[in-house]
Structures are given as C-alpha cells and as structure tokens.
mmCIF file with all atom_site columns, C-alpha atoms in Angstrom:
data_model
loop_
_atom_site.group_PDB
_atom_site.id
_atom_site.type_symbol
_atom_site.label_atom_id
_atom_site.label_alt_id
_atom_site.label_comp_id
_atom_site.label_asym_id
_atom_site.label_entity_id
_atom_site.label_seq_id
_atom_site.pdbx_PDB_ins_code
_atom_site.Cartn_x
_atom_site.Cartn_y
_atom_site.Cartn_z
_atom_site.occupancy
_atom_site.B_iso_or_equiv
_atom_site.pdbx_formal_charge
_atom_site.auth_seq_id
_atom_site.auth_comp_id
_atom_site.auth_asym_id
_atom_site.auth_atom_id
_atom_site.pdbx_PDB_model_num
ATOM 1   C CA . MET A 1 1   ? 15.742  23.554 17.665  1.00 93.00 ? 1   MET A CA 1
ATOM 2   C CA . LYS A 1 2   ? 14.000  25.933 15.669  1.00 97.00 ? 2   LYS A CA 1
ATOM 3   C CA . ILE A 1 3   ? 10.696  23.901 14.446  1.00 98.00 ? 3   ILE A CA 1
ATOM 4   C CA . GLY A 1 4   ? 8.069   25.294 12.874  1.00 98.00 ? 4   GLY A CA 1
ATOM 5   C CA . MET A 1 5   ? 4.501   23.386 12.472  1.00 98.00 ? 5   MET A CA 1
ATOM 6   C CA . ILE A 1 6   ? 1.557   23.903 9.666   1.00 98.00 ? 6   ILE A CA 1
ATOM 7   C CA . ILE A 1 7   ? -1.456  22.560 11.008  1.00 98.00 ? 7   ILE A CA 1
ATOM 8   C CA . ALA A 1 8   ? -4.693  22.715 8.975   1.00 97.00 ? 8   ALA A CA 1
ATOM 9   C CA . ILE A 1 9   ? -7.209  23.714 10.311  1.00 96.00 ? 9   ILE A CA 1
ATOM 10  C CA . GLU A 1 10  ? -9.194  24.702 13.717  1.00 96.00 ? 10  GLU A CA 1
ATOM 11  C CA . ARG A 1 11  ? -10.391 21.622 14.961  1.00 95.00 ? 11  ARG A CA 1
ATOM 12  C CA . GLU A 1 12  ? -6.538  20.270 14.290  1.00 96.00 ? 12  GLU A CA 1
ATOM 13  C CA . LEU A 1 13  ? -5.005  23.316 16.148  1.00 96.00 ? 13  LEU A CA 1
ATOM 14  C CA . LYS A 1 14  ? -7.233  23.023 19.167  1.00 94.00 ? 14  LYS A CA 1
ATOM 15  C CA . SER A 1 15  ? -4.461  19.670 20.292  1.00 94.00 ? 15  SER A CA 1
ATOM 16  C CA . PHE A 1 16  ? -1.638  22.386 20.085  1.00 95.00 ? 16  PHE A CA 1
ATOM 17  C CA . LEU A 1 17  ? -3.824  24.865 21.828  1.00 95.00 ? 17  LEU A CA 1
ATOM 18  C CA . GLU A 1 18  ? -4.902  23.185 24.803  1.00 94.00 ? 18  GLU A CA 1
ATOM 19  C CA . SER A 1 19  ? -1.245  21.062 25.235  1.00 91.00 ? 19  SER A CA 1
ATOM 20  C CA . GLY A 1 20  ? -0.910  23.352 28.320  1.00 90.00 ? 20  GLY A CA 1
ATOM 21  C CA . ALA A 1 21  ? 2.580   24.872 27.094  1.00 90.00 ? 21  ALA A CA 1
ATOM 22  C CA . GLU A 1 22  ? 2.104   28.603 27.750  1.00 96.00 ? 22  GLU A CA 1
ATOM 23  C CA . ILE A 1 23  ? 1.838   30.334 23.918  1.00 97.00 ? 23  ILE A CA 1
ATOM 24  C CA . THR A 1 24  ? 2.377   33.485 23.154  1.00 98.00 ? 24  THR A CA 1
ATOM 25  C CA . GLU A 1 25  ? 0.053   35.133 19.807  1.00 97.00 ? 25  GLU A CA 1
ATOM 26  C CA . GLU A 1 26  ? 2.432   36.763 17.143  1.00 98.00 ? 26  GLU A CA 1
ATOM 27  C CA . ARG A 1 27  ? 0.349   38.479 14.365  1.00 96.00 ? 27  ARG A CA 1
ATOM 28  C CA . LEU A 1 28  ? 1.936   39.426 10.817  1.00 94.00 ? 28  LEU A CA 1
ATOM 29  C CA . ARG A 1 29  ? -0.382  40.392 8.504   1.00 90.00 ? 29  ARG A CA 1
ATOM 30  C CA . GLY A 1 30  ? -3.102  38.123 8.759   1.00 90.00 ? 30  GLY A CA 1
ATOM 31  C CA . SER A 1 31  ? -2.012  35.194 9.551   1.00 94.00 ? 31  SER A CA 1
ATOM 32  C CA . VAL A 1 32  ? -1.111  34.177 13.653  1.00 97.00 ? 32  VAL A CA 1
ATOM 33  C CA . ILE A 1 33  ? 1.778   32.599 14.394  1.00 98.00 ? 33  ILE A CA 1
ATOM 34  C CA . TYR A 1 34  ? 1.252   30.991 18.000  1.00 98.00 ? 34  TYR A CA 1
ATOM 35  C CA . HIS A 1 35  ? 5.565   30.441 20.424  1.00 98.00 ? 35  HIS A CA 1
ATOM 36  C CA . THR A 1 36  ? 6.175   28.123 22.481  1.00 98.00 ? 36  THR A CA 1
ATOM 37  C CA . GLN A 1 37  ? 8.763   25.899 24.133  1.00 96.00 ? 37  GLN A CA 1
ATOM 38  C CA . MET A 1 38  ? 8.392   22.813 24.396  1.00 95.00 ? 38  MET A CA 1
ATOM 39  C CA . TYR A 1 39  ? 11.243  20.083 25.247  1.00 94.00 ? 39  TYR A CA 1
ATOM 40  C CA . GLY A 1 40  ? 13.988  22.923 24.772  1.00 94.00 ? 40  GLY A CA 1
ATOM 41  C CA . HIS A 1 41  ? 12.886  23.366 21.055  1.00 96.00 ? 41  HIS A CA 1
ATOM 42  C CA . GLU A 1 42  ? 11.370  26.994 19.743  1.00 97.00 ? 42  GLU A CA 1
ATOM 43  C CA . ILE A 1 43  ? 8.019   26.131 18.426  1.00 98.00 ? 43  ILE A CA 1
ATOM 44  C CA . SER A 1 44  ? 6.202   28.648 16.282  1.00 98.00 ? 44  SER A CA 1
ATOM 45  C CA . ALA A 1 45  ? 2.787   26.889 15.004  1.00 98.00 ? 45  ALA A CA 1
ATOM 46  C CA . MET A 1 46  ? 0.382   28.116 12.576  1.00 98.00 ? 46  MET A CA 1
ATOM 47  C CA . GLN A 1 47  ? -2.951  27.114 10.764  1.00 98.00 ? 47  GLN A CA 1
ATOM 48  C CA . SER A 1 48  ? -2.604  27.005 7.182   1.00 97.00 ? 48  SER A CA 1
ATOM 49  C CA . GLY A 1 49  ? -6.233  26.490 6.234   1.00 97.00 ? 49  GLY A CA 1
ATOM 50  C CA . TYR A 1 50  ? -7.181  23.198 3.249   1.00 97.00 ? 50  TYR A CA 1
ATOM 51  C CA . GLY A 1 51  ? -5.562  23.091 0.432   1.00 97.00 ? 51  GLY A CA 1
ATOM 52  C CA . LYS A 1 52  ? -2.312  23.387 -0.960  1.00 97.00 ? 52  LYS A CA 1
ATOM 53  C CA . ILE A 1 53  ? -2.297  27.311 -1.641  1.00 98.00 ? 53  ILE A CA 1
ATOM 54  C CA . ASP A 1 54  ? -3.088  28.230 1.935   1.00 98.00 ? 54  ASP A CA 1
ATOM 55  C CA . ALA A 1 55  ? -0.600  25.197 2.610   1.00 98.00 ? 55  ALA A CA 1
ATOM 56  C CA . SER A 1 56  ? 2.265   26.894 0.789   1.00 98.00 ? 56  SER A CA 1
ATOM 57  C CA . ALA A 1 57  ? 1.726   30.451 1.736   1.00 97.00 ? 57  ALA A CA 1
ATOM 58  C CA . ALA A 1 58  ? 1.577   29.241 5.160   1.00 98.00 ? 58  ALA A CA 1
ATOM 59  C CA . THR A 1 59  ? 5.131   27.212 5.329   1.00 98.00 ? 59  THR A CA 1
ATOM 60  C CA . GLN A 1 60  ? 7.024   29.886 3.241   1.00 98.00 ? 60  GLN A CA 1
ATOM 61  C CA . LEU A 1 61  ? 5.828   32.998 5.790   1.00 97.00 ? 61  LEU A CA 1
ATOM 62  C CA . LEU A 1 62  ? 7.147   30.328 8.617   1.00 98.00 ? 62  LEU A CA 1
ATOM 63  C CA . ILE A 1 63  ? 10.662  29.642 6.895   1.00 98.00 ? 63  ILE A CA 1
ATOM 64  C CA . THR A 1 64  ? 11.350  33.087 6.200   1.00 98.00 ? 64  THR A CA 1
ATOM 65  C CA . HIS A 1 65  ? 9.668   34.447 9.049   1.00 97.00 ? 65  HIS A CA 1
ATOM 66  C CA . THR A 1 66  ? 11.306  32.135 12.229  1.00 98.00 ? 66  THR A CA 1
ATOM 67  C CA . ASP A 1 67  ? 13.631  30.873 9.953   1.00 97.00 ? 67  ASP A CA 1
ATOM 68  C CA . CYS A 1 68  ? 13.005  27.078 10.945  1.00 97.00 ? 68  CYS A CA 1
ATOM 69  C CA . ASP A 1 69  ? 15.372  24.464 11.134  1.00 93.00 ? 69  ASP A CA 1
ATOM 70  C CA . LEU A 1 70  ? 12.357  21.758 10.297  1.00 98.00 ? 70  LEU A CA 1
ATOM 71  C CA . VAL A 1 71  ? 8.662   21.791 9.847   1.00 98.00 ? 71  VAL A CA 1
ATOM 72  C CA . ILE A 1 72  ? 6.131   19.216 11.206  1.00 98.00 ? 72  ILE A CA 1
ATOM 73  C CA . ASN A 1 73  ? 3.079   18.813 10.081  1.00 98.00 ? 73  ASN A CA 1
ATOM 74  C CA . PHE A 1 74  ? 0.084   17.036 11.914  1.00 97.00 ? 74  PHE A CA 1
ATOM 75  C CA . GLY A 1 75  ? -3.041  15.979 11.317  1.00 97.00 ? 75  GLY A CA 1
ATOM 76  C CA . VAL A 1 76  ? -5.325  13.433 10.137  1.00 97.00 ? 76  VAL A CA 1
ATOM 77  C CA . ALA A 1 77  ? -6.074  11.937 6.598   1.00 98.00 ? 77  ALA A CA 1
ATOM 78  C CA . GLY A 1 78  ? -8.280  9.786  4.916   1.00 97.00 ? 78  GLY A CA 1
ATOM 79  C CA . ALA A 1 79  ? -7.822  5.703  4.122   1.00 98.00 ? 79  ALA A CA 1
ATOM 80  C CA . LEU A 1 80  ? -7.668  5.183  0.368   1.00 98.00 ? 80  LEU A CA 1
ATOM 81  C CA . ILE A 1 81  ? -7.591  0.952  0.569   1.00 98.00 ? 81  ILE A CA 1
ATOM 82  C CA . PRO A 1 82  ? -9.216  -1.270 3.199   1.00 97.00 ? 82  PRO A CA 1
ATOM 83  C CA . GLY A 1 83  ? -8.130  -2.236 6.631   1.00 96.00 ? 83  GLY A CA 1
ATOM 84  C CA . LEU A 1 84  ? -7.532  1.324  8.019   1.00 97.00 ? 84  LEU A CA 1
ATOM 85  C CA . LYS A 1 85  ? -9.384  2.736  10.906  1.00 96.00 ? 85  LYS A CA 1
ATOM 86  C CA . VAL A 1 86  ? -9.753  5.699  12.854  1.00 96.00 ? 86  VAL A CA 1
ATOM 87  C CA . ASP A 1 87  ? -7.131  6.185  14.607  1.00 91.00 ? 87  ASP A CA 1
ATOM 88  C CA . ASP A 1 88  ? -4.101  4.099  13.012  1.00 96.00 ? 88  ASP A CA 1
ATOM 89  C CA . LEU A 1 89  ? -1.104  6.017  13.092  1.00 97.00 ? 89  LEU A CA 1
ATOM 90  C CA . PHE A 1 90  ? 1.280   6.895  10.376  1.00 98.00 ? 90  PHE A CA 1
ATOM 91  C CA . LEU A 1 91  ? 4.863   8.880  9.154   1.00 98.00 ? 91  LEU A CA 1
ATOM 92  C CA . VAL A 1 92  ? 4.522   10.246 5.458   1.00 98.00 ? 92  VAL A CA 1
ATOM 93  C CA . GLU A 1 93  ? 7.110   8.866  3.351   1.00 98.00 ? 93  GLU A CA 1
ATOM 94  C CA . LYS A 1 94  ? 6.363   10.642 0.290   1.00 98.00 ? 94  LYS A CA 1
ATOM 95  C CA . ALA A 1 95  ? 3.058   12.365 -1.233  1.00 98.00 ? 95  ALA A CA 1
ATOM 96  C CA . CYS A 1 96  ? 1.747   12.856 -4.395  1.00 98.00 ? 96  CYS A CA 1
ATOM 97  C CA . ASN A 1 97  ? 0.314   15.559 -6.016  1.00 98.00 ? 97  ASN A CA 1
ATOM 98  C CA . TYR A 1 98  ? -2.164  14.038 -8.163  1.00 98.00 ? 98  TYR A CA 1
ATOM 99  C CA . ASP A 1 99  ? -3.251  17.736 -9.237  1.00 96.00 ? 99  ASP A CA 1
ATOM 100 C CA . TYR A 1 100 ? -0.138  18.334 -11.221 1.00 97.00 ? 100 TYR A CA 1
ATOM 101 C CA . ASP A 1 101 ? 0.586   17.117 -14.795 1.00 97.00 ? 101 ASP A CA 1
ATOM 102 C CA . VAL A 1 102 ? 2.808   18.619 -17.066 1.00 97.00 ? 102 VAL A CA 1
ATOM 103 C CA . SER A 1 103 ? 3.459   15.228 -18.686 1.00 97.00 ? 103 SER A CA 1
ATOM 104 C CA . PRO A 1 104 ? 1.886   16.519 -22.146 1.00 97.00 ? 104 PRO A CA 1
ATOM 105 C CA . ILE A 1 105 ? 4.536   19.223 -22.554 1.00 97.00 ? 105 ILE A CA 1
ATOM 106 C CA . ASP A 1 106 ? 7.769   18.072 -20.305 1.00 97.00 ? 106 ASP A CA 1
ATOM 107 C CA . PRO A 1 107 ? 9.617   14.900 -20.957 1.00 97.00 ? 107 PRO A CA 1
ATOM 108 C CA . VAL A 1 108 ? 7.648   13.614 -17.041 1.00 97.00 ? 108 VAL A CA 1
ATOM 109 C CA . LYS A 1 109 ? 5.694   11.606 -15.942 1.00 97.00 ? 109 LYS A CA 1
ATOM 110 C CA . LYS A 1 110 ? 2.082   12.651 -14.814 1.00 97.00 ? 110 LYS A CA 1
ATOM 111 C CA . HIS A 1 111 ? 1.829   13.991 -11.371 1.00 98.00 ? 111 HIS A CA 1
ATOM 112 C CA . GLN A 1 112 ? 5.992   13.789 -11.421 1.00 98.00 ? 112 GLN A CA 1
ATOM 113 C CA . TYR A 1 113 ? 8.069   17.534 -10.957 1.00 97.00 ? 113 TYR A CA 1
ATOM 114 C CA . GLU A 1 114 ? 11.275  16.793 -12.961 1.00 96.00 ? 114 GLU A CA 1
ATOM 115 C CA . GLU A 1 115 ? 13.536  17.615 -10.299 1.00 95.00 ? 115 GLU A CA 1
ATOM 116 C CA . TYR A 1 116 ? 12.390  14.304 -8.519  1.00 97.00 ? 116 TYR A CA 1
ATOM 117 C CA . PRO A 1 117 ? 12.772  11.587 -10.060 1.00 97.00 ? 117 PRO A CA 1
ATOM 118 C CA . ASP A 1 118 ? 9.119   9.908  -9.992  1.00 97.00 ? 118 ASP A CA 1
ATOM 119 C CA . GLU A 1 119 ? 5.545   11.457 -9.487  1.00 97.00 ? 119 GLU A CA 1
ATOM 120 C CA . PHE A 1 120 ? 6.536   11.496 -5.495  1.00 98.00 ? 120 PHE A CA 1
ATOM 121 C CA . ILE A 1 121 ? 7.902   14.632 -3.183  1.00 98.00 ? 121 ILE A CA 1
ATOM 122 C CA . PRO A 1 122 ? 9.908   12.857 -0.980  1.00 98.00 ? 122 PRO A CA 1
ATOM 123 C CA . LEU A 1 123 ? 9.373   14.119 3.063   1.00 98.00 ? 123 LEU A CA 1
ATOM 124 C CA . ASP A 1 124 ? 13.161  13.708 5.191   1.00 97.00 ? 124 ASP A CA 1
ATOM 125 C CA . ALA A 1 125 ? 14.320  9.809  5.218   1.00 97.00 ? 125 ALA A CA 1
ATOM 126 C CA . LYS A 1 126 ? 16.670  10.368 8.613   1.00 95.00 ? 126 LYS A CA 1
ATOM 127 C CA . LEU A 1 127 ? 14.316  11.715 10.530  1.00 94.00 ? 127 LEU A CA 1
ATOM 128 C CA . ARG A 1 128 ? 11.323  9.013  9.458   1.00 95.00 ? 128 ARG A CA 1
ATOM 129 C CA . GLU A 1 129 ? 14.452  7.034  10.688  1.00 95.00 ? 129 GLU A CA 1
ATOM 130 C CA . MET A 1 130 ? 15.486  7.971  14.348  1.00 93.00 ? 130 MET A CA 1
ATOM 131 C CA . VAL A 1 131 ? 11.235  8.508  14.372  1.00 94.00 ? 131 VAL A CA 1
ATOM 132 C CA . LEU A 1 132 ? 10.620  4.882  13.946  1.00 94.00 ? 132 LEU A CA 1
ATOM 133 C CA . GLU A 1 133 ? 13.489  3.332  15.672  1.00 93.00 ? 133 GLU A CA 1
ATOM 134 C CA . LYS A 1 134 ? 11.644  4.781  19.296  1.00 93.00 ? 134 LYS A CA 1
ATOM 135 C CA . TYR A 1 135 ? 8.243   3.925  17.976  1.00 93.00 ? 135 TYR A CA 1
ATOM 136 C CA . PRO A 1 136 ? 8.396   1.143  15.926  1.00 93.00 ? 136 PRO A CA 1
ATOM 137 C CA . SER A 1 137 ? 4.390   0.374  15.611  1.00 92.00 ? 137 SER A CA 1
ATOM 138 C CA . VAL A 1 138 ? 4.065   3.559  14.181  1.00 95.00 ? 138 VAL A CA 1
ATOM 139 C CA . ARG A 1 139 ? 3.767   2.930  10.276  1.00 96.00 ? 139 ARG A CA 1
ATOM 140 C CA . THR A 1 140 ? 5.268   4.212  7.126   1.00 98.00 ? 140 THR A CA 1
ATOM 141 C CA . VAL A 1 141 ? 2.701   6.047  4.446   1.00 98.00 ? 141 VAL A CA 1
ATOM 142 C CA . THR A 1 142 ? 2.767   7.130  0.520   1.00 98.00 ? 142 THR A CA 1
ATOM 143 C CA . VAL A 1 143 ? -0.177  9.807  0.661   1.00 98.00 ? 143 VAL A CA 1
ATOM 144 C CA . ALA A 1 144 ? -2.353  11.613 -2.273  1.00 98.00 ? 144 ALA A CA 1
ATOM 145 C CA . SER A 1 145 ? -2.507  15.171 -1.336  1.00 98.00 ? 145 SER A CA 1
ATOM 146 C CA . GLY A 1 146 ? -4.500  17.599 -4.104  1.00 97.00 ? 146 GLY A CA 1
ATOM 147 C CA . ASP A 1 147 ? -7.100  20.130 -3.473  1.00 97.00 ? 147 ASP A CA 1
ATOM 148 C CA . ARG A 1 148 ? -10.536 18.678 -3.190  1.00 95.00 ? 148 ARG A CA 1
ATOM 149 C CA . PHE A 1 149 ? -12.235 15.906 -0.027  1.00 96.00 ? 149 PHE A CA 1
ATOM 150 C CA . VAL A 1 150 ? -11.837 12.080 -0.853  1.00 96.00 ? 150 VAL A CA 1
ATOM 151 C CA . ASP A 1 151 ? -15.701 10.593 -0.179  1.00 94.00 ? 151 ASP A CA 1
ATOM 152 C CA . GLN A 1 152 ? -15.990 8.756  -3.114  1.00 94.00 ? 152 GLN A CA 1
ATOM 153 C CA . LYS A 1 153 ? -14.904 4.969  -3.468  1.00 95.00 ? 153 LYS A CA 1
ATOM 154 C CA . GLU A 1 154 ? -13.853 5.202  -7.037  1.00 96.00 ? 154 GLU A CA 1
ATOM 155 C CA . ASP A 1 155 ? -11.506 8.226  -6.734  1.00 97.00 ? 155 ASP A CA 1
ATOM 156 C CA . LYS A 1 156 ? -10.172 6.297  -3.414  1.00 97.00 ? 156 LYS A CA 1
ATOM 157 C CA . GLU A 1 157 ? -9.356  3.483  -5.402  1.00 97.00 ? 157 GLU A CA 1
ATOM 158 C CA . ASN A 1 158 ? -8.112  5.894  -8.588  1.00 97.00 ? 158 ASN A CA 1
ATOM 159 C CA . LEU A 1 159 ? -5.537  7.532  -6.034  1.00 98.00 ? 159 LEU A CA 1
ATOM 160 C CA . ALA A 1 160 ? -4.754  3.809  -4.793  1.00 98.00 ? 160 ALA A CA 1
ATOM 161 C CA . ALA A 1 161 ? -3.721  2.805  -7.823  1.00 98.00 ? 161 ALA A CA 1
ATOM 162 C CA . LEU A 1 162 ? -1.017  5.630  -7.545  1.00 97.00 ? 162 LEU A CA 1
ATOM 163 C CA . GLY A 1 163 ? 0.712   3.470  -4.998  1.00 98.00 ? 163 GLY A CA 1
ATOM 164 C CA . CYS A 1 164 ? -0.994  5.617  -2.362  1.00 98.00 ? 164 CYS A CA 1
ATOM 165 C CA . GLN A 1 165 ? -2.738  4.388  1.109   1.00 98.00 ? 165 GLN A CA 1
ATOM 166 C CA . ILE A 1 166 ? -3.814  7.800  2.759   1.00 98.00 ? 166 ILE A CA 1
ATOM 167 C CA . CYS A 1 167 ? -4.878  11.052 0.959   1.00 98.00 ? 167 CYS A CA 1
ATOM 168 C CA . ASP A 1 168 ? -4.813  14.693 1.971   1.00 98.00 ? 168 ASP A CA 1
ATOM 169 C CA . MET A 1 169 ? -5.302  18.305 1.460   1.00 98.00 ? 169 MET A CA 1
ATOM 170 C CA . GLU A 1 170 ? -1.684  19.905 2.252   1.00 98.00 ? 170 GLU A CA 1
ATOM 171 C CA . ILE A 1 171 ? 1.406   17.759 2.967   1.00 98.00 ? 171 ILE A CA 1
ATOM 172 C CA . ALA A 1 172 ? 2.745   17.468 -0.913  1.00 98.00 ? 172 ALA A CA 1
ATOM 173 C CA . ALA A 1 173 ? 2.698   21.382 -0.488  1.00 98.00 ? 173 ALA A CA 1
ATOM 174 C CA . ILE A 1 174 ? 4.488   21.686 2.890   1.00 98.00 ? 174 ILE A CA 1
ATOM 175 C CA . ALA A 1 175 ? 6.991   18.836 1.913   1.00 98.00 ? 175 ALA A CA 1
ATOM 176 C CA . ARG A 1 176 ? 8.088   20.470 -1.377  1.00 98.00 ? 176 ARG A CA 1
ATOM 177 C CA . ILE A 1 177 ? 8.200   24.236 -0.295  1.00 98.00 ? 177 ILE A CA 1
ATOM 178 C CA . CYS A 1 178 ? 10.339  22.570 2.279   1.00 98.00 ? 178 CYS A CA 1
ATOM 179 C CA . LEU A 1 179 ? 12.924  21.033 -0.033  1.00 98.00 ? 179 LEU A CA 1
ATOM 180 C CA . LYS A 1 180 ? 13.149  24.875 -1.825  1.00 97.00 ? 180 LYS A CA 1
ATOM 181 C CA . ASN A 1 181 ? 14.025  26.175 1.393   1.00 98.00 ? 181 ASN A CA 1
ATOM 182 C CA . GLU A 1 182 ? 16.698  23.426 2.478   1.00 97.00 ? 182 GLU A CA 1
ATOM 183 C CA . ALA A 1 183 ? 13.948  23.040 6.116   1.00 98.00 ? 183 ALA A CA 1
ATOM 184 C CA . LYS A 1 184 ? 13.572  18.832 6.773   1.00 98.00 ? 184 LYS A CA 1
ATOM 185 C CA . CYS A 1 185 ? 9.826   17.980 6.491   1.00 98.00 ? 185 CYS A CA 1
ATOM 186 C CA . LEU A 1 186 ? 8.356   15.767 9.191   1.00 98.00 ? 186 LEU A CA 1
ATOM 187 C CA . SER A 1 187 ? 4.230   14.706 8.909   1.00 98.00 ? 187 SER A CA 1
ATOM 188 C CA . ILE A 1 188 ? 2.693   12.884 11.083  1.00 98.00 ? 188 ILE A CA 1
ATOM 189 C CA . LYS A 1 189 ? -0.988  12.108 9.602   1.00 98.00 ? 189 LYS A CA 1
ATOM 190 C CA . CYS A 1 190 ? -4.154  9.658  11.828  1.00 98.00 ? 190 CYS A CA 1
ATOM 191 C CA . ILE A 1 191 ? -6.667  8.673  10.294  1.00 97.00 ? 191 ILE A CA 1
ATOM 192 C CA . SER A 1 192 ? -10.162 10.053 10.504  1.00 96.00 ? 192 SER A CA 1
ATOM 193 C CA . ASP A 1 193 ? -11.977 8.551  7.470   1.00 95.00 ? 193 ASP A CA 1
ATOM 194 C CA . THR A 1 194 ? -11.800 4.772  6.607   1.00 96.00 ? 194 THR A CA 1
ATOM 195 C CA . TYR A 1 195 ? -12.164 3.279  2.946   1.00 96.00 ? 195 TYR A CA 1
ATOM 196 C CA . GLU A 1 196 ? -16.127 3.179  3.979   1.00 94.00 ? 196 GLU A CA 1
ATOM 197 C CA . GLY A 1 197 ? -16.195 6.635  5.227   1.00 87.00 ? 197 GLY A CA 1
ATOM 198 C CA . ASP A 1 198 ? -16.743 9.720  4.426   1.00 85.00 ? 198 ASP A CA 1
ATOM 199 C CA . GLY A 1 199 ? -17.265 13.381 5.296   1.00 85.00 ? 199 GLY A CA 1
ATOM 200 C CA . GLY A 1 200 ? -19.666 12.867 7.734   1.00 90.00 ? 200 GLY A CA 1
ATOM 201 C CA . ASP A 1 201 ? -16.636 10.122 9.270   1.00 91.00 ? 201 ASP A CA 1
ATOM 202 C CA . PHE A 1 202 ? -14.324 13.270 9.123   1.00 93.00 ? 202 PHE A CA 1
ATOM 203 C CA . ASN A 1 203 ? -16.377 15.555 10.799  1.00 94.00 ? 203 ASN A CA 1
ATOM 204 C CA . THR A 1 204 ? -16.910 12.814 13.806  1.00 95.00 ? 204 THR A CA 1
ATOM 205 C CA . ASN A 1 205 ? -13.576 12.370 14.032  1.00 95.00 ? 205 ASN A CA 1
ATOM 206 C CA . VAL A 1 206 ? -11.418 14.380 13.202  1.00 96.00 ? 206 VAL A CA 1
ATOM 207 C CA . ILE A 1 207 ? -11.071 15.891 16.581  1.00 96.00 ? 207 ILE A CA 1
ATOM 208 C CA . LYS A 1 208 ? -9.879  13.099 18.598  1.00 96.00 ? 208 LYS A CA 1
ATOM 209 C CA . SER A 1 209 ? -7.657  11.638 15.967  1.00 96.00 ? 209 SER A CA 1
ATOM 210 C CA . ALA A 1 210 ? -5.918  15.137 15.515  1.00 96.00 ? 210 ALA A CA 1
ATOM 211 C CA . GLU A 1 211 ? -5.449  14.332 19.414  1.00 96.00 ? 211 GLU A CA 1
ATOM 212 C CA . LYS A 1 212 ? -3.791  11.254 18.139  1.00 96.00 ? 212 LYS A CA 1
ATOM 213 C CA . ALA A 1 213 ? -1.673  12.421 15.764  1.00 96.00 ? 213 ALA A CA 1
ATOM 214 C CA . PHE A 1 214 ? -0.766  15.494 18.618  1.00 96.00 ? 214 PHE A CA 1
ATOM 215 C CA . ALA A 1 215 ? 0.356   13.142 21.294  1.00 95.00 ? 215 ALA A CA 1
ATOM 216 C CA . LEU A 1 216 ? 2.899   11.143 19.011  1.00 95.00 ? 216 LEU A CA 1
ATOM 217 C CA . LEU A 1 217 ? 4.400   14.273 18.029  1.00 95.00 ? 217 LEU A CA 1
ATOM 218 C CA . HIS A 1 218 ? 4.349   15.536 21.201  1.00 92.00 ? 218 HIS A CA 1
ATOM 219 C CA . ALA A 1 219 ? 6.473   12.509 22.565  1.00 93.00 ? 219 ALA A CA 1
ATOM 220 C CA . VAL A 1 220 ? 9.138   12.980 19.234  1.00 94.00 ? 220 VAL A CA 1
ATOM 221 C CA . LEU A 1 221 ? 9.596   16.787 20.460  1.00 94.00 ? 221 LEU A CA 1
ATOM 222 C CA . GLN A 1 222 ? 11.684  14.574 23.402  1.00 91.00 ? 222 GLN A CA 1
ATOM 223 C CA . VAL A 1 223 ? 13.690  12.367 20.908  1.00 87.00 ? 223 VAL A CA 1
ATOM 224 C CA . LEU A 1 224 ? 14.357  14.899 18.627  1.00 88.00 ? 224 LEU A CA 1
#
C-alpha cells in the first residue's frame, strides 16, 4: 500500500526519522518528502508545520505527488476534559474545525461544512475499526481542531462543549483534504498536555508523547 504520513512539527517527526528504517529524502519545491519501506508498504512522510493551512497544503501535495491510498497523521494533542493523562493514546473518529462558520449565510450549523451531516469531519471508519479489533485498549476521540494553541481552561471548556475531548491544530484539515481526494485517513494522537496543563507541559512531553504515538503507528502498519 502507498501510505502518506503528515507530521506537524520536527519534535514529532523525530520518532519517524529515528525509527531505524532506511530513509531517503526528496526535495519538492520548498518541501522535503521522506521515503522508506515498512512492512511491505511504501511510506512517504512530510513535516507540515503548525496549523490548518500548512497541513492542508502538505496533505494535498503528498496525495498528488505520491498517489497514496491512505494518509496517516500521528502526533500529540491537548486534553479538553479532566481525567486524560499524558501518554494516553487515541484514534481520531472525527474532527471539528472550530474556526469555520458560514451559518450566518448558509443553512448549516456553526462549524459545519454543507457536505457533512453535522459539524464533524469524519475519518475512515472501517480502517479505525480494524485497528481497534487488534488494539482494543486504544480509545476513540473527537478532536477540536483550530489555528491556535489552547492553554486556557475557559477555552478548553468551550471546545469540550462542542463534544470534543482533545484538541490539535491539523487533523480537521488533513481529514477534509483526504475526503476531497477520496483517500483514507487515520490519525493517532497521544496526550502531551492535560486539562490542567499548558504550553510548558507541551514542551516537556511532546517528544515522548510523539514517540508513543509512533510506536502504536509502527504496530498498526504490520496489520494493514
């Protein structure tokens, strides 16, 4: 299978680059694509950068250039509700682009794109269910995805009220671009900062939490 990987930042990408696989680099305009083979799959990975604009651009470039059948995103996320711990692992079921709102002019809910039945962008259900059959201890989650780092409790509570348990800055964009290209999308997230935490916790935990997310991804590649 041809698989693309989108990783937001260098500290998350580190897990992939130090995996021990033989990796080659391809420079394409202003981007670098890392190519390798894992368990019979052709893997092409990109570091997108923070936020939905860069994640959208990287995802489209990767799909167009490699014709990949599946895009996998792995990395860290912040907790929006109490009780989630650093290193907790999740598979993303759906994402809300909480920055998006055309409800004042179109007959949709706030945050809803017209082609979806509600305000959530879905990820591939069959693929997620297959992973859960093999790793039933991993939980599913809904992500609030937007273009800012969320560290204030009031903001976390507002996003949790949308029905989200964790937050990030990329997966809504990645999932939407995949759907528009009829590509499958899978996302593995690991908590780096808790409900009580902040940017300091993120900086402390981002590398080890990303390593844990990649470890699960490495295992998942063996059963795809």
